[in-house]
């Protein structure tokens, strides 16, 4: 299952990778200029994890809601997900989309 | 009578709660279909009655630190209501007025689409009136004590009153009938002027400008004719690039940079085009032009120059080198 929430991608995976560390809070990504953020609405529904710069979402409740000030909400069923950002090409480097 | 929130919750739903009840902590009925009324002269730290569909009114003498009453069918509030910190009435589409002389730290009436004005002698620190599309004017006398004021989407609002003199940040996005700012206004943070009728800012203001949340220089806001296609291409930040592109105009941009359409199809946001711009002394610029399905904004995102198909480019942007693997079940 793959979801796109603006410039954030979320894909369901089988297991958390070994060595993932707990990540506090519920924010997946924050806009550099706007201060807006992609985040899980209710902290009680998830535990975030991180490993090598990647964020993993463990939805512990029946449903968690992925929200943002400007994007429609995506309901995520219970399970494990990997989250990453869109990328953009430049002649110098491939980088995450800056917003 | 002083009760815990748990005790009070049970008693109120039983219909036998006495008047003059004092509750410690957060009294939450969020989404509770059985809640039809609250006892008079209720005092509590936080009262949450959001999304209670059968609650049509609030009792006399209600006193709270925070009152969360969004997405209810409240039409009015009692004049005796006292809320110290935050009064959140987001999405109360039946709300037609608020009590005169209301004083509260933060007032949120976002998307209260039937609210035509705010009460006289209102006194707040933070005010969020966004989406109040029926709001025709602000009160003649009121005070905002230096906080954020959000009037986003108040499309009928024609003027700001002189009492709005000191604010931290002012969001006027989409106030298309607003032509100027009061000369008495002082803004310590920023003002967002996107899609308003405002074409200049008084010299005395010297305030940072924003366009749909993105900090911009005044040239971008007020002299979009000076933006060139090359300037758009040279802008690193995708949000700032989007604003410049929008101010210049997509058609003007594409015609100016002589873009060739390599491929086009349709995704959740609408038509999607893979464009190529030949760059002097540099590799070709190949970019996907997409429309965000949530905001209808247009984005142009650069992809490796060898891309041939729009879907291939969208998949690459999402992190998939093999376009067959990019099959999102939901895009917002």
PDB file of C-alpha atoms in Angstrom, chain B residues 71 150 263:
ATOM      1  CA  UNK B  71     -18.472  20.993  14.771  1.00  0.00           C
ATOM      2  CA  UNK B 150      -6.264  35.216  10.565  1.00  0.00           C
ATOM      3  CA  UNK B 263       4.399  13.655 -22.760  1.00  0.00           C
TER       4      UNK B 263
END
